Amino acid sequence: MEEGKKSAVSDVGAWAMNVVSSVGLIMANKQLMSSAGYAFYFATTLTGFHFGVTAFVGFVSNATGFSSAKHVPLWELLWFSIVANTSITGMNLSLMLNSVGFYQISKLSMIPVVCVMEWILHSKNYSKEVKMAVVAVVVGVGVCTVTDVKVNAKGFLCACVAVLSTSLQQISIGSLQKKYSIGSFELLSKTAPIQAISLLLLGPLIDYYLNGKSIIKYNFSSGAIFFILLSCALAVFCNMSQYLCIGRFSATSFQVLGHMKTICVLMLGWLLFDSQLTLKNIMGMVIAIVGMVIYSWAVELEKQANAKIALTKTSLTEDEIRLLKDGVDIAPAKDVELGETKA
């Protein structure tokens, strides 16, 4: 019972770290990248900085013995990094080519896409309650965030690539951890250097294509450098908690409960940046939060049901134990060396 309580506290801690670091990262990036802030329009390169700092933290952790390096085949790491970088690039292109409304819809579509991919790849089934909760969360966040919806062919293609690659990346995090019995931070330490190198090489080119500005000509003021460092520090915790949450739960749970970050960002935008909060926003938030609560309850029910099934399969009844004992008493003893039955 005590162990169960510790596990529950750890689960809450992992989610709390993800929500706090993600919301903090969004707020720091908003100040860094907005025209009213420091106009640092190099999102892909900034992500390269994030993974560079994360790789450095992982190297220091391994060197000091805080974490241990486990073997994961290089081709698996390269494949994962390609998928993850495609996700980052696809999301940035989708945001540039589509309206904000369609971009939000594409992000919401990740929940059903992850569900379908987990069903195809891992034969995972979902209860009626979980499906209802997923629909409530999608509708609620959609009501909160979706405004204008404009679609074009290039933007739609980029959104599809972004959704599929992001969903596959999040499923792969959990799969790799289970396949190689590797911890969340150990896996992140393996993938971060590859992602950092590739994004720092390709990021400036992608960003130049996206906004027509070169990072070489950017004026790095002390304020901009401070927010870049703050963004990198928050990204380390955000990356760690993402791997930790998906390893503990599932990609679907990470997507569903992860939309709590969207609610927090809307609330903080209203509190700190004088963003408008309408009745429609509030209704959407309420529906989304109710959906998240139902989802948590439904997943807990599934866990209890699976635990009962496992217990039924592995436990022996009193009658089975008595029969087993009787069988041992009745069975004639054999001489191991001679292979003869003793009288």
Tab-separated table of C-alpha atoms in Angstrom:
chain	number	residue	atom	x	y	z
A	1	MET	CA	0.000	0.000	0.000
A	2	GLU	CA	2.852	2.329	0.915
A	3	GLU	CA	4.555	1.545	-2.397
A	4	GLY	CA	1.344	2.403	-4.268
A	5	LYS	CA	1.181	5.790	-2.523
A	6	LYS	CA	4.814	6.525	-3.461
A	7	SER	CA	4.078	5.603	-7.076
A	8	ALA	CA	1.033	7.911	-7.126
A	9	VAL	CA	3.118	10.785	-5.695
A	10	SER	CA	5.789	10.145	-8.347
A	11	ASP	CA	3.139	10.162	-11.090
A	12	VAL	CA	1.742	13.496	-9.874
A	13	GLY	CA	5.289	14.878	-9.623
A	14	ALA	CA	6.068	13.865	-13.201
A	15	TRP	CA	2.884	15.527	-14.516
A	16	ALA	CA	3.456	18.639	-12.390
A	17	MET	CA	7.027	19.005	-13.693
A	18	ASN	CA	5.800	18.649	-17.281
A	19	VAL	CA	2.955	21.175	-16.902
A	20	VAL	CA	5.035	23.765	-15.001
A	21	SER	CA	8.110	23.498	-17.269
A	22	SER	CA	6.011	23.466	-20.479
A	23	VAL	CA	3.932	26.489	-19.482
A	24	GLY	CA	7.079	28.318	-18.311
A	25	LEU	CA	8.787	27.469	-21.616
A	26	ILE	CA	5.833	28.820	-23.629
A	27	MET	CA	5.825	32.057	-21.613
A	28	ALA	CA	9.628	32.494	-21.965
A	29	ASN	CA	9.471	31.789	-25.712
A	30	LYS	CA	6.570	34.215	-26.110
A	31	GLN	CA	8.716	36.988	-24.634
A	32	LEU	CA	11.757	35.902	-26.653
A	33	MET	CA	10.066	35.425	-30.043
A	34	SER	CA	7.294	38.033	-30.120
A	35	SER	CA	7.789	41.342	-31.941
A	36	ALA	CA	6.969	43.113	-28.664
A	37	GLY	CA	9.778	41.134	-26.973
A	38	TYR	CA	13.166	40.289	-28.509
A	39	ALA	CA	11.962	39.222	-32.008
A	40	PHE	CA	14.042	36.016	-32.025
A	41	TYR	CA	12.214	34.330	-34.933
A	42	PHE	CA	14.445	31.236	-35.120
A	43	ALA	CA	12.276	28.523	-33.569
A	44	THR	CA	14.039	25.504	-35.130
A	45	THR	CA	17.499	26.766	-34.196
A	46	LEU	CA	16.245	27.515	-30.678
A	47	THR	CA	15.096	23.880	-30.422
A	48	GLY	CA	18.637	22.885	-31.437
A	49	PHE	CA	19.940	24.979	-28.511
A	50	HIS	CA	17.444	23.188	-26.244
A	51	PHE	CA	18.705	19.750	-27.210
A	52	GLY	CA	22.331	20.928	-27.056
A	53	VAL	CA	21.909	21.948	-23.397
A	54	THR	CA	19.941	18.739	-22.699
A	55	ALA	CA	22.777	16.663	-24.262
A	56	PHE	CA	25.331	18.508	-22.087
A	57	VAL	CA	23.295	17.821	-18.930
A	58	GLY	CA	23.070	14.152	-19.936
A	59	PHE	CA	26.843	13.974	-20.525
A	60	VAL	CA	27.581	15.512	-17.107
A	61	SER	CA	25.072	13.147	-15.470
A	62	ASN	CA	26.720	10.083	-17.028
A	63	ALA	CA	30.249	11.339	-16.260
A	64	THR	CA	29.431	11.916	-12.577
A	65	GLY	CA	27.689	8.534	-12.230
A	66	PHE	CA	24.283	10.072	-11.524
A	67	SER	CA	22.876	8.069	-14.436
A	68	SER	CA	24.169	5.037	-16.314
A	69	ALA	CA	24.620	4.714	-20.061
A	70	LYS	CA	22.755	1.748	-21.562
A	71	HIS	CA	23.146	0.350	-25.049
A	72	VAL	CA	20.585	1.260	-27.701
A	73	PRO	CA	21.419	0.414	-31.349
A	74	LEU	CA	22.587	3.438	-33.331
A	75	TRP	CA	20.077	2.829	-36.136
A	76	GLU	CA	17.204	3.027	-33.603
A	77	LEU	CA	18.534	6.342	-32.273
A	78	LEU	CA	18.973	7.743	-35.800
A	79	TRP	CA	15.467	6.630	-36.808
A	80	PHE	CA	13.971	8.195	-33.682
A	81	SER	CA	15.898	11.458	-34.232
A	82	ILE	CA	14.708	11.692	-37.856
A	83	VAL	CA	11.090	11.219	-36.757
A	84	ALA	CA	11.477	13.737	-33.891
A	85	ASN	CA	13.142	16.370	-36.107
A	86	THR	CA	10.475	15.865	-38.795
A	87	SER	CA	7.902	16.527	-36.063
A	88	ILE	CA	9.577	19.797	-35.023
A	89	THR	CA	10.056	21.027	-38.613
A	90	GLY	CA	6.546	19.942	-39.627
A	91	MET	CA	4.985	21.802	-36.694
A	92	ASN	CA	6.885	25.003	-37.515
A	93	LEU	CA	5.936	24.783	-41.218
A	94	SER	CA	2.313	24.017	-40.303
A	95	LEU	CA	2.162	27.094	-38.063
A	96	MET	CA	3.627	29.255	-40.834
A	97	LEU	CA	1.440	27.982	-43.701
A	98	ASN	CA	-1.886	27.492	-41.880
A	99	SER	CA	-4.197	29.725	-39.911
A	100	VAL	CA	-3.913	29.512	-36.118
A	101	GLY	CA	-7.326	27.819	-36.006
A	102	PHE	CA	-6.326	24.994	-38.360
A	103	TYR	CA	-2.988	24.622	-36.544
A	104	GLN	CA	-4.884	24.073	-33.278
A	105	ILE	CA	-7.180	21.523	-34.963
A	106	SER	CA	-4.140	19.621	-36.251
A	107	LYS	CA	-2.693	19.522	-32.710
A	108	LEU	CA	-6.010	18.249	-31.338
A	109	SER	CA	-6.124	15.531	-34.003
A	110	MET	CA	-3.018	13.985	-32.436
A	111	ILE	CA	-5.133	12.368	-29.695
A	112	PRO	CA	-7.228	10.174	-32.029
A	113	VAL	CA	-4.190	9.596	-34.292
A	114	VAL	CA	-2.139	8.328	-31.321
A	115	CYS	CA	-5.053	6.074	-30.303
A	116	VAL	CA	-5.258	4.579	-33.806
A	117	MET	CA	-1.482	4.145	-34.082
A	118	GLU	CA	-1.284	2.424	-30.677
A	119	TRP	CA	-4.124	0.140	-31.792
A	120	ILE	CA	-2.289	-0.700	-35.052
A	121	LEU	CA	1.241	-1.010	-33.618
A	122	HIS	CA	0.513	-2.455	-30.171
A	123	SER	CA	-3.035	-3.883	-30.506
A	124	LYS	CA	-4.176	-1.568	-27.719
A	125	ASN	CA	-7.934	-1.354	-27.127
A	126	TYR	CA	-9.823	1.453	-25.399
A	127	SER	CA	-12.932	1.300	-23.247
A	128	LYS	CA	-16.120	3.243	-24.010
A	129	GLU	CA	-15.393	5.600	-21.085
A	130	VAL	CA	-11.902	6.429	-22.410
A	131	LYS	CA	-13.296	7.160	-25.895
A	132	MET	CA	-15.974	9.449	-24.413
A	133	ALA	CA	-13.348	11.291	-22.349
A	134	VAL	CA	-11.101	11.766	-25.406
A	135	VAL	CA	-14.028	13.262	-27.362
A	136	ALA	CA	-14.827	15.628	-24.434
A	137	VAL	CA	-11.205	16.835	-24.225
A	138	VAL	CA	-10.955	17.388	-28.000
A	139	VAL	CA	-14.269	19.294	-28.081
A	140	GLY	CA	-13.432	21.346	-24.980
A	141	VAL	CA	-9.962	22.436	-26.111
A	142	GLY	CA	-11.332	23.017	-29.611
A	143	VAL	CA	-13.994	25.400	-28.257
A	144	CYS	CA	-11.256	27.213	-26.260
A	145	THR	CA	-8.679	27.649	-28.983
A	146	VAL	CA	-10.081	27.273	-32.499
A	147	THR	CA	-11.148	30.546	-34.129
A	148	ASP	CA	-10.492	31.169	-37.817
A	149	VAL	CA	-9.937	28.031	-39.908
A	150	LYS	CA	-8.274	28.458	-43.304
A	151	VAL	CA	-6.774	25.506	-45.162
A	152	ASN	CA	-4.415	25.288	-48.138
A	153	ALA	CA	-2.796	22.302	-49.858
A	154	LYS	CA	0.802	22.900	-48.663
A	155	GLY	CA	-0.301	23.686	-45.121
A	156	PHE	CA	-2.551	20.625	-44.983
A	157	LEU	CA	0.314	18.367	-46.158
A	158	CYS	CA	2.712	19.841	-43.555
A	159	ALA	CA	0.075	19.434	-40.824
A	160	CYS	CA	-0.429	15.755	-41.770
A	161	VAL	CA	3.342	15.104	-41.681
A	162	ALA	CA	3.635	16.939	-38.352
A	163	VAL	CA	0.748	15.046	-36.720
A	164	LEU	CA	1.896	11.603	-37.908
A	165	SER	CA	5.574	12.161	-36.989
A	166	THR	CA	4.755	13.666	-33.568
A	167	SER	CA	2.389	10.799	-32.751
A	168	LEU	CA	4.962	8.205	-33.867
A	169	GLN	CA	7.711	9.943	-31.876
A	170	GLN	CA	5.685	9.902	-28.664
A	171	ILE	CA	4.744	6.236	-29.092
A	172	SER	CA	8.404	5.395	-29.851
A	173	ILE	CA	9.559	6.969	-26.557
A	174	GLY	CA	7.524	4.438	-24.559
A	175	SER	CA	8.406	1.541	-26.903
A	176	LEU	CA	12.171	2.139	-26.701
A	177	GLN	CA	12.092	2.432	-22.908
A	178	LYS	CA	10.310	-0.923	-22.611
A	179	LYS	CA	12.297	-2.662	-25.354
A	180	TYR	CA	15.728	-1.838	-23.917
A	181	SER	CA	14.748	-1.472	-20.216
A	182	ILE	CA	16.150	2.036	-20.254
A	183	GLY	CA	15.094	4.950	-18.057
A	184	SER	CA	13.556	8.138	-19.419
A	185	PHE	CA	16.610	10.315	-18.740
A	186	GLU	CA	19.029	7.682	-20.097
A	187	LEU	CA	17.058	7.520	-23.369
A	188	LEU	CA	16.925	11.322	-23.595
A	189	SER	CA	20.710	11.445	-23.073
A	190	LYS	CA	21.113	9.098	-26.055
A	191	THR	CA	18.812	10.939	-28.471
A	192	ALA	CA	19.528	14.582	-27.508
A	193	PRO	CA	23.077	14.822	-29.011
A	194	ILE	CA	21.909	13.539	-32.417
A	195	GLN	CA	18.940	15.913	-32.445
A	196	ALA	CA	21.100	18.837	-31.291
A	197	ILE	CA	23.721	18.373	-34.033
A	198	SER	CA	21.161	17.909	-36.813
A	199	LEU	CA	18.947	20.828	-35.706
A	200	LEU	CA	21.878	23.222	-35.215
A	201	LEU	CA	23.105	22.390	-38.736
A	202	LEU	CA	19.727	22.480	-40.497
A	203	GLY	CA	17.847	24.860	-38.169
A	204	PRO	CA	19.259	28.163	-39.512
A	205	LEU	CA	18.390	27.093	-43.094
A	206	ILE	CA	14.841	26.051	-42.125
A	207	ASP	CA	14.314	29.268	-40.158
A	208	TYR	CA	15.597	31.356	-43.088
A	209	TYR	CA	13.059	29.604	-45.344
A	210	LEU	CA	10.280	30.176	-42.794
A	211	ASN	CA	10.786	33.893	-42.110
A	212	GLY	CA	13.464	35.151	-44.523
A	213	LYS	CA	15.754	36.241	-41.676
A	214	SER	CA	19.306	35.048	-40.942
A	215	ILE	CA	20.367	34.261	-37.390
A	216	ILE	CA	23.870	35.537	-38.226
A	217	LYS	CA	22.467	39.071	-38.536
A	218	TYR	CA	20.476	38.896	-35.292
A	219	ASN	CA	21.502	41.322	-32.536
A	220	PHE	CA	22.072	39.183	-29.430
A	221	SER	CA	21.312	41.647	-26.626
A	222	SER	CA	21.838	40.711	-22.963
A	223	GLY	CA	18.057	40.380	-22.528
A	224	ALA	CA	17.755	38.040	-25.511
A	225	ILE	CA	20.652	35.893	-24.252
A	226	PHE	CA	19.020	35.686	-20.808
A	227	PHE	CA	15.719	34.458	-22.269
A	228	ILE	CA	17.512	32.002	-24.572
A	229	LEU	CA	19.304	30.515	-21.544
A	230	LEU	CA	16.055	30.497	-19.535
A	231	SER	CA	14.281	28.793	-22.438
A	232	CYS	CA	17.059	26.152	-22.643
A	233	ALA	CA	16.926	25.480	-18.881
A	234	LEU	CA	13.140	25.052	-18.944
A	235	ALA	CA	13.423	22.864	-22.068
A	236	VAL	CA	15.690	20.410	-20.187
A	237	PHE	CA	12.959	19.861	-17.566
A	238	CYS	CA	10.274	19.814	-20.261
A	239	ASN	CA	12.114	17.131	-22.287
A	240	MET	CA	12.896	15.068	-19.183
A	241	SER	CA	9.304	15.174	-17.951
A	242	GLN	CA	7.920	14.297	-21.408
A	243	TYR	CA	10.029	11.109	-21.560
A	244	LEU	CA	9.205	10.393	-17.917
A	245	CYS	CA	5.436	10.795	-18.373
A	246	ILE	CA	5.229	8.712	-21.549
A	247	GLY	CA	7.396	6.011	-19.935
A	248	ARG	CA	5.102	5.898	-16.882
A	249	PHE	CA	1.777	6.190	-18.695
A	250	SER	CA	1.227	6.147	-22.471
A	251	ALA	CA	1.371	8.470	-25.465
A	252	THR	CA	-2.429	8.797	-25.368
A	253	SER	CA	-2.445	9.818	-21.687
A	254	PHE	CA	0.348	12.299	-22.384
A	255	GLN	CA	-1.712	13.878	-25.168
A	256	VAL	CA	-5.001	13.979	-23.227
A	257	LEU	CA	-3.721	15.262	-19.892
A	258	GLY	CA	-1.128	17.384	-21.696
A	259	HIS	CA	-3.912	19.699	-22.835
A	260	MET	CA	-4.032	20.938	-19.243
A	261	LYS	CA	-1.046	23.015	-20.424
A	262	THR	CA	-3.293	24.665	-23.029
A	263	ILE	CA	-5.773	25.609	-20.289
A	264	CYS	CA	-2.950	26.984	-18.117
A	265	VAL	CA	-1.523	29.025	-21.010
A	266	LEU	CA	-4.956	30.567	-21.695
A	267	MET	CA	-5.369	31.441	-18.012
A	268	LEU	CA	-1.857	32.926	-17.730
A	269	GLY	CA	-2.358	34.849	-20.970
A	270	TRP	CA	-5.468	36.391	-19.431
A	271	LEU	CA	-3.712	37.140	-16.117
A	272	LEU	CA	-0.312	38.353	-17.404
A	273	PHE	CA	-0.828	39.595	-20.967
A	274	ASP	CA	-4.403	40.978	-20.840
A	275	SER	CA	-5.630	38.366	-23.334
A	276	GLN	CA	-9.402	38.311	-23.796
A	277	LEU	CA	-11.197	35.510	-21.920
A	278	THR	CA	-14.725	35.016	-23.285
A	279	LEU	CA	-17.621	32.876	-22.094
A	280	LYS	CA	-16.819	30.529	-24.998
A	281	ASN	CA	-13.255	30.077	-23.657
A	282	ILE	CA	-14.524	29.358	-20.136
A	283	MET	CA	-17.095	26.826	-21.391
A	284	GLY	CA	-14.411	25.077	-23.439
A	285	MET	CA	-12.075	24.938	-20.432
A	286	VAL	CA	-14.791	23.410	-18.242
A	287	ILE	CA	-15.636	20.745	-20.868
A	288	ALA	CA	-11.923	19.921	-21.353
A	289	ILE	CA	-11.244	19.640	-17.603
A	290	VAL	CA	-14.317	17.406	-17.128
A	291	GLY	CA	-13.017	15.251	-19.992
A	292	MET	CA	-9.596	14.979	-18.358
A	293	VAL	CA	-11.147	13.963	-15.027
A	294	ILE	CA	-13.288	11.308	-16.758
A	295	TYR	CA	-10.230	10.086	-18.667
A	296	SER	CA	-8.180	9.719	-15.462
A	297	TRP	CA	-11.051	7.836	-13.812
A	298	ALA	CA	-11.548	5.556	-16.851
A	299	VAL	CA	-7.819	4.722	-17.071
A	300	GLU	CA	-7.777	3.902	-13.360
A	301	LEU	CA	-10.761	1.569	-13.864
A	302	GLU	CA	-8.900	-0.163	-16.716
A	303	LYS	CA	-5.824	-0.604	-14.506
A	304	GLN	CA	-7.892	-2.171	-11.714
A	305	ALA	CA	-9.658	-4.487	-14.186
A	306	ASN	CA	-6.342	-5.582	-15.717
A	307	ALA	CA	-4.880	-6.159	-12.241
A	308	LYS	CA	-7.837	-8.416	-11.336
A	309	ILE	CA	-7.407	-10.405	-14.563
A	310	ALA	CA	-3.677	-10.821	-13.899
A	311	LEU	CA	-4.387	-11.909	-10.310
A	312	THR	CA	-6.957	-14.450	-11.501
A	313	LYS	CA	-4.463	-15.891	-13.982
A	314	THR	CA	-1.563	-16.145	-11.552
A	315	SER	CA	-3.306	-17.046	-8.267
A	316	LEU	CA	-4.088	-20.593	-7.186
A	317	THR	CA	-7.327	-21.336	-5.355
A	318	GLU	CA	-7.295	-23.211	-2.028
A	319	ASP	CA	-8.662	-26.322	-3.773
A	320	GLU	CA	-5.871	-26.179	-6.370
A	321	ILE	CA	-3.243	-25.865	-3.629
A	322	ARG	CA	-4.767	-28.839	-1.697
A	323	LEU	CA	-4.855	-30.992	-4.825
A	324	LEU	CA	-1.264	-30.044	-5.615
A	325	LYS	CA	-0.163	-31.068	-2.094
A	326	ASP	CA	-2.081	-34.357	-2.311
A	327	GLY	CA	-0.423	-35.049	-5.641
A	328	VAL	CA	3.027	-34.495	-4.118
A	329	ASP	CA	2.230	-36.828	-1.187
A	330	ILE	CA	0.845	-39.576	-3.420
A	331	ALA	CA	3.536	-39.412	-6.123
A	332	PRO	CA	6.235	-42.089	-5.628
A	333	ALA	CA	9.723	-40.791	-4.957
A	334	LYS	CA	12.358	-41.620	-7.557
A	335	ASP	CA	16.043	-42.134	-7.136
A	336	VAL	CA	17.589	-39.377	-9.251
A	337	GLU	CA	20.815	-41.195	-10.010
A	338	LEU	CA	19.391	-44.712	-10.680
A	339	GLY	CA	16.069	-43.608	-12.117
A	340	GLU	CA	14.302	-46.210	-9.956
A	341	THR	CA	11.195	-45.837	-7.892
A	342	LYS	CA	11.808	-46.157	-4.160
A	343	ALA	CA	9.483	-48.388	-2.119
